[in-house]
Amino acid sequence: MISVSPSPAGFRVAALYRFCRLERFAELRAPLFAFCQERGIKGTLLLAREGINGTVSGTEAAIASLVAHLEAMPEFAGLEVKYSNSSEIPFHRMKVRLKREIVTMGQPDVDPLTDAGAYVAAEDWNALISDPDTVLIDTRNDYEVTLGTFEGAINPRTAKFGEFPAWFEAQQADFKGKKVAMFCTGGIRCEKATAYVKSLGIDEVFHLKGGILKYLEEVRSDDSLWRGECFVFDERVSVSHGLAVGEAQLCRACRHPVTPEERKSLKFQEGISCERCFDSRSGADRARFAERQKQVELAARRGAGRHIGS
């Protein structure tokens, strides 16, 4: 494996996905893992019969070579990729996993390849969601929504994406005769969510192309209808406009984001607990987390980089 050194701008992060017919997905696991390992790329790629999904990071040259490698495969032509930067590589290791779905919804008859809603570009999104005849729905999970969302968006308060269909069916009478606009972090969840909503007979269904990440990249903060920060599934924790790293921090006990205001709580202890999880953890749990945090801090003082448990 090559040594990994950042460019002056740091490391390149690529969030990517592609829905396709991928019958040979199991065959791709080992060669894709080897390709990434050889180039010092870290992160996670998910492979399933319905396509590929993941977020990876490495040097700019390494990420460019991976994207080119994937796009050279016929199934992945038209790969959706969103780039950002990080001063440190935001993953500990490389993983390539085989899954039933690349984003788990549990609706096998939903086909985002043929039935997804209409894309709306970032520059056109404000006009759509400002229309009083539009219902705006955040398809992400509750802990993501609480960190930031679009002004006026409905929060379904789901703990996982598989709960979204039942929530929507219970609410759909309220959306009759309305335009339904949905969004998510990078666009992939909305491919399925919009296809599912259309299967219920709702015709005017839209989703933000490239997701929140594309919007934050392209829309100026002065013109933005986004409020807060966007949770990302890596060590940056959150990003804001221009995809700058945000102020949220990860609770190492429950893996949920914690804002600067929430870190003022007496229940927040670095690496041990936060308001969300404090009451659900035992004293033994907190003692174990405290020992882990001690090892993280020792590793930092020795200049050994991030401890693997951090």
Short mmCIF file of N, CA, C and O in Angstrom, two decimals, residues 151-230:
data_model
loop_
_atom_site.label_atom_id
_atom_site.label_comp_id
_atom_site.label_asym_id
_atom_site.label_seq_id
_atom_site.Cartn_x
_atom_site.Cartn_y
_atom_site.Cartn_z
N GLU A 151 -35.61 25.51 5.88
CA GLU A 151 -36.68 26.28 6.50
C GLU A 151 -38.03 25.73 6.05
O GLU A 151 -38.30 25.59 4.86
N GLY A 152 -38.88 25.39 7.01
CA GLY A 152 -40.22 24.91 6.70
C GLY A 152 -40.33 23.43 6.41
O GLY A 152 -41.43 22.94 6.10
N ALA A 153 -39.25 22.67 6.54
CA ALA A 153 -39.29 21.25 6.23
C ALA A 153 -39.97 20.44 7.33
O ALA A 153 -39.84 20.75 8.52
N ILE A 154 -40.68 19.40 6.93
CA ILE A 154 -41.30 18.46 7.86
C ILE A 154 -40.27 17.42 8.28
O ILE A 154 -39.57 16.85 7.43
N ASN A 155 -40.18 17.15 9.56
CA ASN A 155 -39.30 16.12 10.09
C ASN A 155 -40.14 14.89 10.43
O ASN A 155 -40.94 14.93 11.38
N PRO A 156 -40.00 13.78 9.70
CA PRO A 156 -40.78 12.57 10.00
C PRO A 156 -40.40 11.90 11.32
O PRO A 156 -41.07 10.98 11.77
N ARG A 157 -39.28 12.33 11.93
CA ARG A 157 -38.80 11.79 13.20
C ARG A 157 -38.57 10.28 13.15
O ARG A 157 -38.94 9.54 14.07
N THR A 158 -37.96 9.83 12.08
CA THR A 158 -37.62 8.42 11.94
C THR A 158 -36.27 8.14 12.59
O THR A 158 -35.37 8.98 12.59
N ALA A 159 -36.12 6.92 13.12
CA ALA A 159 -34.84 6.48 13.66
C ALA A 159 -34.01 5.79 12.59
O ALA A 159 -32.79 5.71 12.69
N LYS A 160 -34.68 5.30 11.54
CA LYS A 160 -33.99 4.68 10.41
C LYS A 160 -34.85 4.84 9.16
O LYS A 160 -36.08 5.02 9.26
N PHE A 161 -34.22 4.76 8.00
CA PHE A 161 -34.91 5.04 6.74
C PHE A 161 -36.05 4.06 6.48
O PHE A 161 -37.04 4.40 5.84
N GLY A 162 -35.93 2.84 7.00
CA GLY A 162 -36.98 1.84 6.81
C GLY A 162 -38.31 2.22 7.43
O GLY A 162 -39.35 1.63 7.10
N GLU A 163 -38.31 3.23 8.31
CA GLU A 163 -39.56 3.69 8.93
C GLU A 163 -40.28 4.72 8.07
O GLU A 163 -41.45 5.05 8.34
N PHE A 164 -39.61 5.23 7.05
CA PHE A 164 -40.19 6.31 6.24
C PHE A 164 -41.48 5.90 5.52
O PHE A 164 -42.46 6.66 5.53
N PRO A 165 -41.56 4.71 4.88
CA PRO A 165 -42.81 4.36 4.17
C PRO A 165 -44.04 4.37 5.06
O PRO A 165 -45.09 4.91 4.68
N ALA A 166 -43.94 3.80 6.27
CA ALA A 166 -45.10 3.78 7.17
C ALA A 166 -45.48 5.19 7.59
O ALA A 166 -46.68 5.52 7.68
N TRP A 167 -44.48 6.04 7.85
CA TRP A 167 -44.78 7.42 8.22
C TRP A 167 -45.52 8.12 7.08
O TRP A 167 -46.53 8.80 7.31
N PHE A 168 -45.04 7.96 5.85
CA PHE A 168 -45.64 8.68 4.73
C PHE A 168 -47.07 8.18 4.48
O PHE A 168 -47.97 9.00 4.23
N GLU A 169 -47.29 6.88 4.54
CA GLU A 169 -48.64 6.35 4.32
C GLU A 169 -49.62 6.92 5.34
O GLU A 169 -50.77 7.21 5.01
N ALA A 170 -49.17 7.09 6.58
CA ALA A 170 -50.04 7.63 7.62
C ALA A 170 -50.37 9.10 7.39
O ALA A 170 -51.41 9.59 7.84
N GLN A 171 -49.49 9.80 6.68
CA GLN A 171 -49.65 11.25 6.47
C GLN A 171 -50.16 11.63 5.09
O GLN A 171 -50.50 12.79 4.86
N GLN A 172 -50.23 10.69 4.17
CA GLN A 172 -50.39 11.06 2.77
C GLN A 172 -51.68 11.82 2.45
O GLN A 172 -51.71 12.61 1.51
N ALA A 173 -52.72 11.63 3.22
CA ALA A 173 -53.98 12.37 2.97
C ALA A 173 -53.75 13.88 3.08
O ALA A 173 -54.41 14.67 2.39
N ASP A 174 -52.78 14.28 3.93
CA ASP A 174 -52.49 15.71 4.10
C ASP A 174 -51.77 16.31 2.90
O ASP A 174 -51.70 17.54 2.77
N PHE A 175 -51.24 15.44 2.05
CA PHE A 175 -50.44 15.91 0.91
C PHE A 175 -51.20 15.88 -0.41
O PHE A 175 -50.64 16.20 -1.46
N LYS A 176 -52.46 15.49 -0.35
CA LYS A 176 -53.25 15.38 -1.57
C LYS A 176 -53.37 16.73 -2.26
O LYS A 176 -53.66 17.76 -1.62
N GLY A 177 -53.12 16.76 -3.57
CA GLY A 177 -53.20 17.99 -4.35
C GLY A 177 -52.02 18.90 -4.20
O GLY A 177 -52.02 20.03 -4.71
N LYS A 178 -50.99 18.46 -3.50
CA LYS A 178 -49.78 19.26 -3.28
C LYS A 178 -48.62 18.72 -4.11
O LYS A 178 -48.60 17.56 -4.51
N LYS A 179 -47.63 19.59 -4.33
CA LYS A 179 -46.35 19.12 -4.83
C LYS A 179 -45.57 18.60 -3.63
O LYS A 179 -45.60 19.22 -2.56
N VAL A 180 -44.89 17.49 -3.79
CA VAL A 180 -44.10 16.92 -2.70
C VAL A 180 -42.63 17.02 -3.07
O VAL A 180 -42.19 16.44 -4.07
N ALA A 181 -41.87 17.77 -2.30
CA ALA A 181 -40.43 17.93 -2.52
C ALA A 181 -39.68 17.28 -1.36
O ALA A 181 -40.02 17.51 -0.20
N MET A 182 -38.67 16.47 -1.69
CA MET A 182 -37.92 15.77 -0.66
C MET A 182 -36.42 15.97 -0.86
O MET A 182 -35.96 16.22 -1.98
N PHE A 183 -35.69 15.83 0.22
CA PHE A 183 -34.24 15.99 0.14
C PHE A 183 -33.56 15.11 1.18
O PHE A 183 -34.18 14.65 2.15
N CYS A 184 -32.27 14.86 0.96
CA CYS A 184 -31.45 14.09 1.89
C CYS A 184 -30.01 14.56 1.74
O CYS A 184 -29.74 15.54 1.05
N THR A 185 -29.07 13.89 2.38
CA THR A 185 -27.70 14.39 2.43
C THR A 185 -27.06 14.48 1.05
O THR A 185 -26.57 15.53 0.65
N GLY A 186 -27.04 13.36 0.34
CA GLY A 186 -26.36 13.33 -0.96
C GLY A 186 -27.24 13.00 -2.14
O GLY A 186 -26.77 12.98 -3.27
N GLY A 187 -28.52 12.71 -1.89
CA GLY A 187 -29.44 12.43 -2.98
C GLY A 187 -29.91 11.00 -3.08
O GLY A 187 -30.95 10.72 -3.68
N ILE A 188 -29.19 10.06 -2.46
CA ILE A 188 -29.51 8.65 -2.68
C ILE A 188 -30.81 8.22 -2.01
O ILE A 188 -31.61 7.49 -2.60
N ARG A 189 -31.05 8.64 -0.78
CA ARG A 189 -32.28 8.23 -0.10
C ARG A 189 -33.51 8.73 -0.86
O ARG A 189 -34.54 8.06 -0.92
N CYS A 190 -33.38 9.93 -1.44
CA CYS A 190 -34.52 10.50 -2.15
C CYS A 190 -34.84 9.77 -3.45
O CYS A 190 -35.97 9.83 -3.93
N GLU A 191 -33.85 9.09 -4.02
CA GLU A 191 -34.14 8.29 -5.22
C GLU A 191 -35.20 7.24 -4.87
O GLU A 191 -36.14 7.02 -5.63
N LYS A 192 -35.04 6.62 -3.71
CA LYS A 192 -36.01 5.60 -3.29
C LYS A 192 -37.27 6.22 -2.71
O LYS A 192 -38.38 5.75 -2.96
N ALA A 193 -37.10 7.27 -1.91
CA ALA A 193 -38.26 7.89 -1.28
C ALA A 193 -39.24 8.44 -2.31
O ALA A 193 -40.45 8.26 -2.19
N THR A 194 -38.71 9.11 -3.34
CA THR A 194 -39.61 9.66 -4.37
C THR A 194 -40.26 8.55 -5.18
O THR A 194 -41.44 8.66 -5.54
N ALA A 195 -39.52 7.47 -5.47
CA ALA A 195 -40.10 6.34 -6.20
C ALA A 195 -41.23 5.71 -5.38
O ALA A 195 -42.28 5.34 -5.92
N TYR A 196 -41.01 5.60 -4.08
CA TYR A 196 -42.04 5.03 -3.21
C TYR A 196 -43.28 5.92 -3.18
O TYR A 196 -44.42 5.42 -3.31
N VAL A 197 -43.10 7.22 -3.03
CA VAL A 197 -44.23 8.15 -2.98
C VAL A 197 -45.01 8.12 -4.29
O VAL A 197 -46.24 8.14 -4.30
N LYS A 198 -44.32 8.06 -5.41
CA LYS A 198 -45.00 7.97 -6.70
C LYS A 198 -45.81 6.68 -6.82
O LYS A 198 -46.87 6.65 -7.45
N SER A 199 -45.31 5.60 -6.21
CA SER A 199 -46.04 4.32 -6.27
C SER A 199 -47.37 4.39 -5.53
O SER A 199 -48.25 3.55 -5.75
N LEU A 200 -47.56 5.39 -4.68
CA LEU A 200 -48.81 5.58 -3.94
C LEU A 200 -49.80 6.44 -4.71
O LEU A 200 -50.88 6.74 -4.21
N GLY A 201 -49.40 6.87 -5.92
CA GLY A 201 -50.31 7.63 -6.76
C GLY A 201 -50.14 9.13 -6.70
O GLY A 201 -50.98 9.87 -7.23
N ILE A 202 -49.08 9.61 -6.07
CA ILE A 202 -48.81 11.05 -6.04
C ILE A 202 -47.90 11.38 -7.23
O ILE A 202 -46.82 10.82 -7.36
N ASP A 203 -48.33 12.28 -8.10
CA ASP A 203 -47.64 12.51 -9.36
C ASP A 203 -46.56 13.58 -9.30
O ASP A 203 -45.49 13.43 -9.89
N GLU A 204 -46.84 14.67 -8.63
CA GLU A 204 -45.88 15.79 -8.61
C GLU A 204 -44.90 15.61 -7.45
O GLU A 204 -45.10 16.11 -6.35
N VAL A 205 -43.85 14.86 -7.74
CA VAL A 205 -42.86 14.52 -6.72
C VAL A 205 -41.48 14.96 -7.20
O VAL A 205 -41.08 14.65 -8.34
N PHE A 206 -40.76 15.67 -6.35
CA PHE A 206 -39.48 16.25 -6.74
C PHE A 206 -38.42 15.95 -5.67
O PHE A 206 -38.74 15.76 -4.51
N HIS A 207 -37.16 15.94 -6.11
CA HIS A 207 -36.07 15.83 -5.12
C HIS A 207 -34.86 16.63 -5.55
O HIS A 207 -34.64 16.88 -6.74
N LEU A 208 -34.10 17.06 -4.54
CA LEU A 208 -32.95 17.93 -4.74
C LEU A 208 -31.79 17.14 -5.33
O LEU A 208 -31.25 16.25 -4.68
N LYS A 209 -31.40 17.46 -6.55
CA LYS A 209 -30.31 16.75 -7.21
C LYS A 209 -28.99 17.02 -6.49
O LYS A 209 -28.62 18.16 -6.28
N GLY A 210 -28.31 15.94 -6.13
CA GLY A 210 -27.05 16.07 -5.40
C GLY A 210 -27.22 16.29 -3.92
O GLY A 210 -26.24 16.36 -3.18
N GLY A 211 -28.46 16.42 -3.47
CA GLY A 211 -28.75 16.53 -2.06
C GLY A 211 -28.28 17.83 -1.41
O GLY A 211 -27.91 18.80 -2.07
N ILE A 212 -28.31 17.82 -0.09
CA ILE A 212 -27.92 18.99 0.70
C ILE A 212 -26.48 19.38 0.39
O ILE A 212 -26.14 20.57 0.32
N LEU A 213 -25.62 18.40 0.19
CA LEU A 213 -24.20 18.70 -0.05
C LEU A 213 -24.02 19.55 -1.30
O LEU A 213 -23.22 20.49 -1.31
N LYS A 214 -24.75 19.23 -2.36
CA LYS A 214 -24.65 20.03 -3.58
C LYS A 214 -25.21 21.43 -3.37
O LYS A 214 -24.65 22.42 -3.85
N TYR A 215 -26.30 21.53 -2.62
CA TYR A 215 -26.89 22.84 -2.33
C TYR A 215 -25.92 23.70 -1.54
O TYR A 215 -25.70 24.87 -1.86
N LEU A 216 -25.31 23.15 -0.50
CA LEU A 216 -24.37 23.92 0.33
C LEU A 216 -23.13 24.31 -0.45
O LEU A 216 -22.50 25.32 -0.16
N GLU A 217 -22.78 23.50 -1.44
CA GLU A 217 -21.62 23.81 -2.28
C GLU A 217 -21.92 24.96 -3.24
O GLU A 217 -21.07 25.83 -3.46
N GLU A 218 -23.12 24.97 -3.81
CA GLU A 218 -23.41 25.88 -4.92
C GLU A 218 -24.19 27.13 -4.55
O GLU A 218 -24.09 28.15 -5.24
N VAL A 219 -24.99 27.10 -3.50
CA VAL A 219 -25.85 28.23 -3.16
C VAL A 219 -25.17 29.10 -2.11
O VAL A 219 -24.74 28.61 -1.07
N ARG A 220 -25.07 30.39 -2.38
CA ARG A 220 -24.43 31.31 -1.43
C ARG A 220 -25.21 31.38 -0.13
O ARG A 220 -26.44 31.28 -0.13
N SER A 221 -24.51 31.57 0.97
CA SER A 221 -25.17 31.62 2.27
C SER A 221 -26.20 32.75 2.33
O SER A 221 -27.24 32.62 3.00
N ASP A 222 -25.95 33.85 1.65
CA ASP A 222 -26.89 34.99 1.64
C ASP A 222 -28.22 34.63 0.99
O ASP A 222 -29.26 35.25 1.31
N ASP A 223 -28.19 33.67 0.06
CA ASP A 223 -29.40 33.27 -0.66
C ASP A 223 -30.01 31.99 -0.12
O ASP A 223 -31.02 31.51 -0.63
N SER A 224 -29.41 31.42 0.91
CA SER A 224 -29.75 30.07 1.35
C SER A 224 -31.00 30.01 2.23
O SER A 224 -31.24 30.89 3.06
N LEU A 225 -31.76 28.94 2.06
CA LEU A 225 -32.89 28.63 2.94
C LEU A 225 -32.54 27.49 3.89
O LEU A 225 -33.41 26.96 4.59
N TRP A 226 -31.26 27.09 3.90
CA TRP A 226 -30.78 26.07 4.82
C TRP A 226 -30.48 26.71 6.18
O TRP A 226 -29.93 27.80 6.25
N ARG A 227 -30.84 26.00 7.25
CA ARG A 227 -30.59 26.48 8.59
C ARG A 227 -29.82 25.42 9.38
O ARG A 227 -30.27 24.28 9.50
N GLY A 228 -28.67 25.80 9.92
CA GLY A 228 -27.88 24.87 10.72
C GLY A 228 -26.75 24.23 9.94
O GLY A 228 -26.24 24.82 8.97
N GLU A 229 -26.37 23.03 10.34
CA GLU A 229 -25.29 22.29 9.69
C GLU A 229 -25.81 20.96 9.17
O GLU A 229 -26.88 20.50 9.59
N CYS A 230 -25.06 20.36 8.27
CA CYS A 230 -25.46 19.08 7.67
C CYS A 230 -24.58 17.97 8.22
O CYS A 230 -23.36 17.99 8.08
#
